[in-house]
Tab-separated table of C-alpha atoms in Angstrom:
chain	number	residue	atom	x	y	z
A	1	MET	CA	-18.881	-57.090	10.607
A	2	SER	CA	-16.464	-53.960	9.374
A	3	ASN	CA	-15.106	-52.550	13.009
A	4	TYR	CA	-14.580	-49.708	10.798
A	5	ASN	CA	-16.168	-46.328	12.789
A	6	ARG	CA	-18.569	-44.252	10.794
A	7	HIS	CA	-18.150	-40.600	11.319
A	8	LYS	CA	-20.728	-38.173	9.581
A	9	LEU	CA	-19.747	-35.706	7.422
A	10	ASP	CA	-22.103	-31.943	9.081
A	11	SER	CA	-22.687	-29.572	6.613
A	12	ALA	CA	-21.963	-25.513	8.964
A	13	ILE	CA	-23.074	-23.576	5.475
A	14	SER	CA	-25.398	-25.253	2.848
A	15	VAL	CA	-26.691	-24.235	-0.230
A	16	GLN	CA	-29.890	-24.994	-1.537
A	17	SER	CA	-30.199	-22.813	-4.382
A	18	ILE	CA	-28.895	-19.871	-6.492
A	19	ILE	CA	-31.337	-17.417	-7.964
A	20	THR	CA	-28.976	-15.061	-9.781
A	21	VAL	CA	-25.662	-14.012	-10.984
A	22	TYR	CA	-24.895	-10.803	-12.615
A	23	HIS	CA	-22.458	-8.901	-13.734
A	24	LEU	CA	-23.486	-5.562	-13.854
A	25	ASP	CA	-21.949	-1.890	-14.243
A	26	LEU	CA	-23.826	0.224	-12.791
A	27	ARG	CA	-21.959	3.319	-13.788
A	28	ASN	CA	-25.286	4.257	-15.354
A	29	THR	CA	-28.193	2.629	-13.778
A	30	ARG	CA	-31.015	3.563	-11.341
A	31	VAL	CA	-32.191	1.102	-8.950
A	32	THR	CA	-34.777	1.386	-5.974
A	33	CYS	CA	-34.606	0.146	-2.824
A	34	GLU	CA	-35.660	-3.822	-2.096
A	35	ALA	CA	-36.005	-6.650	-0.160
A	36	HIS	CA	-36.755	-10.457	-0.303
A	37	ASP	CA	-36.476	-13.808	0.856
A	38	PHE	CA	-33.578	-15.059	0.983
A	39	PRO	CA	-29.911	-13.640	0.906
A	40	GLU	CA	-27.295	-12.192	-1.903
A	41	ILE	CA	-23.640	-10.645	-1.879
A	42	TYR	CA	-23.475	-7.617	-3.968
A	43	TYR	CA	-19.510	-7.421	-4.266
A	44	VAL	CA	-17.940	-4.039	-5.999
A	45	GLU	CA	-15.507	-5.364	-7.866
A	46	GLN	CA	-14.213	-2.371	-10.162
A	47	GLY	CA	-14.695	1.570	-8.739
A	48	SER	CA	-17.290	2.580	-5.626
A	49	SER	CA	-20.376	1.718	-5.160
A	50	LYS	CA	-23.183	3.762	-3.353
A	51	ILE	CA	-25.140	1.639	-0.898
A	52	CYS	CA	-28.374	1.934	2.061
A	53	VAL	CA	-28.733	-0.839	3.929
A	54	ASN	CA	-31.665	-0.586	7.487
A	55	GLY	CA	-31.486	3.149	6.310
A	56	GLU	CA	-27.623	3.213	6.988
A	57	GLU	CA	-25.296	4.637	3.651
A	58	PHE	CA	-22.250	4.508	3.203
A	59	SER	CA	-19.313	3.416	0.163
A	60	LEU	CA	-18.614	0.268	-0.862
A	61	ASP	CA	-14.662	0.304	-2.800
A	62	GLU	CA	-13.099	-1.999	-4.666
A	63	GLY	CA	-12.922	-5.537	-3.832
A	64	THR	CA	-15.234	-5.404	-0.892
A	65	LEU	CA	-18.301	-7.254	-1.118
A	66	ILE	CA	-21.912	-7.198	1.066
A	67	ILE	CA	-24.128	-10.650	2.360
A	68	TYR	CA	-27.676	-8.828	3.024
A	69	GLY	CA	-29.318	-11.384	4.851
A	70	PRO	CA	-32.969	-12.419	4.247
A	71	ASP	CA	-35.918	-9.359	3.871
A	72	THR	CA	-33.391	-7.111	4.557
A	73	PRO	CA	-33.969	-3.494	2.609
A	74	HIS	CA	-31.678	-2.228	0.881
A	75	GLY	CA	-31.341	1.186	-1.575
A	76	LYS	CA	-33.275	4.208	-1.682
A	77	GLU	CA	-36.475	5.080	-2.270
A	78	GLN	CA	-36.528	7.724	-5.058
A	79	ALA	CA	-34.252	6.015	-7.697
A	80	TYR	CA	-30.425	7.050	-7.960
A	81	ILE	CA	-27.130	5.529	-9.243
A	82	PRO	CA	-24.964	3.239	-6.614
A	83	GLY	CA	-21.878	3.542	-9.061
A	84	GLY	CA	-18.897	0.825	-9.955
A	85	ILE	CA	-18.811	-2.400	-11.786
A	86	VAL	CA	-20.082	-4.640	-9.378
A	87	ASP	CA	-21.256	-8.749	-8.670
A	88	ILE	CA	-24.359	-10.504	-7.791
A	89	ILE	CA	-25.578	-13.733	-6.753
A	90	SER	CA	-28.437	-14.778	-4.399
A	91	PHE	CA	-29.184	-17.718	-3.175
A	92	GLU	CA	-31.445	-19.909	-1.165
A	93	THR	CA	-29.277	-21.904	2.207
A	94	ASP	CA	-30.506	-22.287	5.911
A	95	SER	CA	-27.620	-22.192	8.245
A	96	PRO	CA	-27.571	-20.693	11.559
A	97	ALA	CA	-23.748	-20.136	10.756
A	98	MET	CA	-24.725	-17.474	8.306
A	99	ASN	CA	-25.696	-14.813	10.730
A	100	SER	CA	-22.941	-13.598	11.221
A	101	LEU	CA	-21.909	-12.833	7.849
A	102	TYR	CA	-24.791	-10.713	6.770
A	103	ASN	CA	-25.504	-6.377	6.154
A	104	ARG	CA	-22.270	-6.063	7.581
A	105	PRO	CA	-18.825	-4.735	4.312
A	106	LEU	CA	-16.207	-7.213	4.416
A	107	CYS	CA	-13.398	-6.604	2.762
A	108	LEU	CA	-11.625	-9.292	1.087
A	109	ASN	CA	-8.445	-10.339	0.772
A	110	ALA	CA	-6.267	-11.376	-3.225
A	111	ARG	CA	-7.284	-14.326	-3.130
A	112	GLN	CA	-10.537	-14.182	-1.546
A	113	ARG	CA	-11.110	-11.549	-4.454
A	114	ASP	CA	-9.700	-14.952	-7.323
A	115	ARG	CA	-12.061	-17.416	-5.541
A	116	PHE	CA	-15.566	-14.623	-5.769
A	117	GLU	CA	-14.869	-13.414	-9.592
A	118	SER	CA	-14.152	-17.853	-10.497
A	119	LEU	CA	-17.120	-17.797	-8.706
A	120	ILE	CA	-19.461	-15.698	-10.577
A	121	ALA	CA	-17.736	-16.364	-14.438
A	122	ARG	CA	-18.780	-20.742	-13.225
A	123	GLY	CA	-22.388	-19.660	-12.500
A	124	GLN	CA	-22.144	-16.743	-16.182
A	125	SER	CA	-20.913	-20.333	-17.715
A	126	LEU	CA	-24.164	-22.358	-15.432
A	127	LEU	CA	-26.850	-19.757	-15.719
A	128	GLN	CA	-28.660	-17.957	-19.061
A	129	THR	CA	-31.271	-14.970	-18.360
A	130	GLY	CA	-34.427	-14.760	-20.932
A	131	GLU	CA	-36.064	-12.450	-22.262
A	132	GLY	CA	-37.279	-8.642	-20.921
A	133	GLY	CA	-37.278	-6.830	-17.672
A	134	SER	CA	-34.049	-4.443	-16.927
A	135	SER	CA	-30.817	-5.119	-16.367
A	136	THR	CA	-31.379	-6.559	-12.788
A	137	GLN	CA	-34.967	-7.865	-12.303
A	138	LYS	CA	-34.640	-10.534	-15.392
A	139	GLU	CA	-35.190	-14.481	-15.050
A	140	PHE	CA	-32.517	-17.482	-15.065
A	141	TYR	CA	-32.835	-20.774	-16.887
A	142	MET	CA	-30.127	-23.317	-15.399
A	143	ASN	CA	-28.497	-25.098	-19.277
A	144	SER	CA	-27.249	-27.292	-18.138
A	145	SER	CA	-28.324	-29.836	-16.846
A	146	ASP	CA	-24.481	-32.099	-15.843
A	147	PRO	CA	-25.083	-32.625	-11.957
A	148	ARG	CA	-21.573	-32.430	-12.245
A	149	GLU	CA	-21.196	-29.203	-12.698
A	150	THR	CA	-24.302	-27.353	-10.537
A	151	GLN	CA	-22.808	-29.058	-7.567
A	152	GLN	CA	-19.474	-28.082	-8.436
A	153	LEU	CA	-21.140	-24.355	-8.792
A	154	LYS	CA	-22.945	-25.310	-5.033
A	155	ASN	CA	-19.128	-26.421	-3.230
A	156	LEU	CA	-17.371	-23.647	-5.109
A	157	LEU	CA	-19.728	-21.283	-3.318
A	158	GLU	CA	-20.036	-22.674	0.592
A	159	LEU	CA	-16.790	-23.077	0.082
A	160	PHE	CA	-16.417	-19.323	-0.236
A	161	LEU	CA	-18.937	-18.688	2.357
A	162	LEU	CA	-17.377	-21.043	4.652
A	163	GLU	CA	-13.827	-18.947	4.613
A	164	LEU	CA	-15.767	-16.149	4.799
A	165	SER	CA	-17.295	-17.327	8.408
A	166	TYR	CA	-13.670	-18.149	9.391
A	167	ALA	CA	-12.696	-15.337	8.477
A	168	GLY	CA	-15.337	-12.928	11.011
A	169	GLU	CA	-14.869	-15.547	13.732
A	170	MET	CA	-11.790	-14.329	14.215
A	171	LYS	CA	-12.623	-10.486	13.738
A	172	SER	CA	-14.823	-11.580	16.147
A	173	PRO	CA	-17.770	-9.572	14.983
A	174	ARG	CA	-19.963	-9.285	17.545
A	175	ASN	CA	-17.326	-6.445	19.318
A	176	TYR	CA	-18.046	-3.888	16.210
A	177	GLY	CA	-21.787	-5.075	15.039
A	178	THR	CA	-23.035	-4.600	11.920
A	179	ASN	CA	-23.153	-1.730	10.173
A	180	HIS	CA	-19.855	0.019	8.858
A	181	SER	CA	-17.750	1.028	11.159
A	182	TRP	CA	-16.714	-2.475	11.787
A	183	PHE	CA	-15.026	-2.762	7.996
A	184	TYR	CA	-13.513	-0.027	8.955
A	185	GLN	CA	-11.917	-1.456	11.661
A	186	GLN	CA	-11.022	-3.983	9.559
A	187	GLN	CA	-9.706	-2.273	7.215
A	188	MET	CA	-7.670	-0.702	9.870
A	189	GLU	CA	-6.591	-4.053	10.987
A	190	HIS	CA	-5.359	-5.390	7.885
A	191	LEU	CA	-3.861	-2.060	6.609
A	192	THR	CA	-1.297	-2.658	10.139
A	193	THR	CA	-0.861	-5.775	9.900
A	194	PHE	CA	0.374	-5.280	5.580
A	195	LEU	CA	2.440	-2.257	7.217
A	196	LEU	CA	4.467	-3.950	9.977
A	197	GLU	CA	5.315	-7.148	7.731
A	198	ASN	CA	6.828	-4.651	5.669
A	199	LEU	CA	8.761	-2.380	7.885
A	200	ASP	CA	12.104	-2.856	6.180
A	201	LYS	CA	10.313	-1.805	2.984
A	202	ASN	CA	10.118	1.852	1.714
A	203	LEU	CA	5.769	1.000	0.393
A	204	THR	CA	3.952	4.247	-0.854
A	205	ILE	CA	0.813	5.537	-1.407
A	206	LYS	CA	0.201	3.719	-4.288
A	207	ASP	CA	1.221	0.522	-2.048
A	208	MET	CA	-0.916	0.498	0.865
A	209	MET	CA	-3.509	1.843	-1.634
A	210	ALA	CA	-3.111	-1.418	-3.499
A	211	ALA	CA	-3.147	-3.807	-0.421
A	212	LEU	CA	-6.299	-2.637	0.750
A	213	TRP	CA	-8.374	-3.174	-2.990
A	214	ILE	CA	-9.284	0.745	-1.669
A	215	SER	CA	-8.574	5.264	-2.961
A	216	GLU	CA	-6.350	6.626	-1.858
A	217	SER	CA	-8.694	9.095	-0.500
A	218	SER	CA	-10.662	6.694	0.921
A	219	LEU	CA	-7.028	5.301	2.511
A	220	ARG	CA	-6.209	8.710	3.711
A	221	ARG	CA	-9.060	8.858	5.297
A	222	LEU	CA	-9.087	5.658	7.659
A	223	VAL	CA	-5.992	6.873	8.621
A	224	GLN	CA	-6.731	10.433	10.158
A	225	LYS	CA	-10.145	8.688	11.678
A	226	HIS	CA	-7.887	6.119	12.985
A	227	LYS	CA	-4.859	7.491	13.803
A	228	GLY	CA	-5.590	11.096	12.966
A	229	CYS	CA	-2.002	11.302	10.918
A	230	GLY	CA	-1.650	10.364	6.720
A	231	PRO	CA	-0.530	6.889	6.042
A	232	ILE	CA	3.281	7.592	5.482
A	233	ALA	CA	3.246	9.206	9.061
A	234	TYR	CA	2.067	5.779	10.640
A	235	PHE	CA	4.427	3.721	8.904
A	236	GLN	CA	6.908	6.361	9.895
A	237	GLU	CA	5.418	5.983	13.715
A	238	LEU	CA	5.451	1.669	13.113
A	239	ARG	CA	9.145	2.242	11.881
A	240	MET	CA	10.265	4.038	15.245
A	241	ARG	CA	8.495	2.240	17.525
A	242	GLU	CA	9.950	-0.734	16.444
A	243	ALA	CA	13.329	0.489	15.919
A	244	LYS	CA	12.668	1.719	20.261
A	245	ASN	CA	11.929	-1.848	20.109
A	246	LEU	CA	15.565	-3.100	18.214
A	247	ILE	CA	17.593	-0.559	20.297
A	248	GLN	CA	16.046	-1.849	24.025
A	249	THR	CA	16.178	-5.836	23.306
A	250	THR	CA	19.333	-5.873	20.858
A	251	ASP	CA	22.976	-4.626	20.777
A	252	LEU	CA	21.482	-4.626	17.145
A	253	SER	CA	24.359	-1.471	15.740
A	254	MET	CA	22.350	2.202	14.197
A	255	THR	CA	23.233	1.528	10.899
A	256	GLU	CA	22.224	-2.144	11.218
A	257	ILE	CA	18.716	-1.189	12.654
A	258	SER	CA	18.787	1.501	9.929
A	259	ALA	CA	18.859	-0.951	7.873
A	260	GLN	CA	16.610	-3.183	8.973
A	261	LEU	CA	14.219	-0.982	8.826
A	262	GLY	CA	14.520	-0.577	4.895
A	263	PHE	CA	16.359	3.085	5.648
A	264	SER	CA	18.719	4.410	2.558
A	265	SER	CA	21.089	6.190	5.426
A	266	LEU	CA	22.096	6.874	8.606
A	267	HIS	CA	21.176	10.047	8.831
A	268	TYR	CA	17.867	9.951	7.375
A	269	PHE	CA	17.266	6.533	9.815
A	270	SER	CA	19.012	9.319	12.053
A	271	ARG	CA	16.293	12.608	11.493
A	272	THR	CA	13.614	11.008	11.549
A	273	PHE	CA	14.035	8.670	14.777
A	274	HIS	CA	15.058	12.494	15.849
A	275	ASN	CA	11.530	14.341	14.424
A	276	LYS	CA	9.081	11.502	15.742
A	277	ILE	CA	10.359	10.515	19.282
A	278	GLY	CA	12.610	14.215	20.242
A	279	GLU	CA	15.759	12.767	20.689
A	280	THR	CA	18.370	11.067	18.275
A	281	PRO	CA	18.535	7.179	18.465
A	282	THR	CA	21.782	7.112	19.857
A	283	ASP	CA	20.844	9.637	23.219
A	284	TYR	CA	17.825	8.220	23.249
A	285	ALA	CA	19.943	4.108	24.042
A	286	LYS	CA	22.092	6.366	26.231
A	287	MET	CA	18.622	6.201	28.469
A	288	VAL	CA	17.749	3.299	28.422
A	289	ARG	CA	21.688	2.027	29.370
A	290	ARG	CA	21.392	4.071	32.472
A	291	GLN	CA	17.932	3.023	32.901
A	292	HIS	CA	18.938	-0.822	33.317
């Protein structure tokens, strides 16, 4: 008789079937409102795309997605051109863990983007479309009977959804609701984390755009909305906050602090500090010493 314990492996998210897999250029395609009894991932691979969820309109930038929940109306009654090059995959699942992911935009990081685009490529290699119908309304047929290939597609999708579920849980989505305000808050948190990790570099607008996969206009609107200034000004504010912290908690010289924060010269650092804080780094250090 075996003395080994058998541990049952439960599934948090399980996909029962794949329904559609699309790669579409919607820059010149008109669509209308629809709803169906299964979830659908709508991902913007290039450009930006206008969407409407339960009557609320907003735009998804490149590298973002939304998972429309079952029976969720998305689109407008009157035909419109969403724009963007998008990937769409719809599927069946009865997993309650999916509920926290439905109907709110999610900004993917570079690794998640690569995984999802690989998932779409794999899905397209296994499913083929029939004749007839519009570009967004085709019948799909599985062109492989090999269960190893179909299981691989199933596993790829489930793993991707699990990763999104973990990320959403860590961001406490219930605190943000289900609309685009949560999405913008998430983007701002991504940007702040990126800036704090690169205080020693002379970041540019293009660096920030690449980190968030958004356009320059979207980046500027985002920072203005949350911080009331431009992206570079916000970056300098974080640098000066760290400079104050280093002056208060270390014995580093001003030259060393300047170099640690990526400034090209002590003069540039001192001028920036004075403009942001209202006094020179040396005067600020003297004030700190008097208080202690």
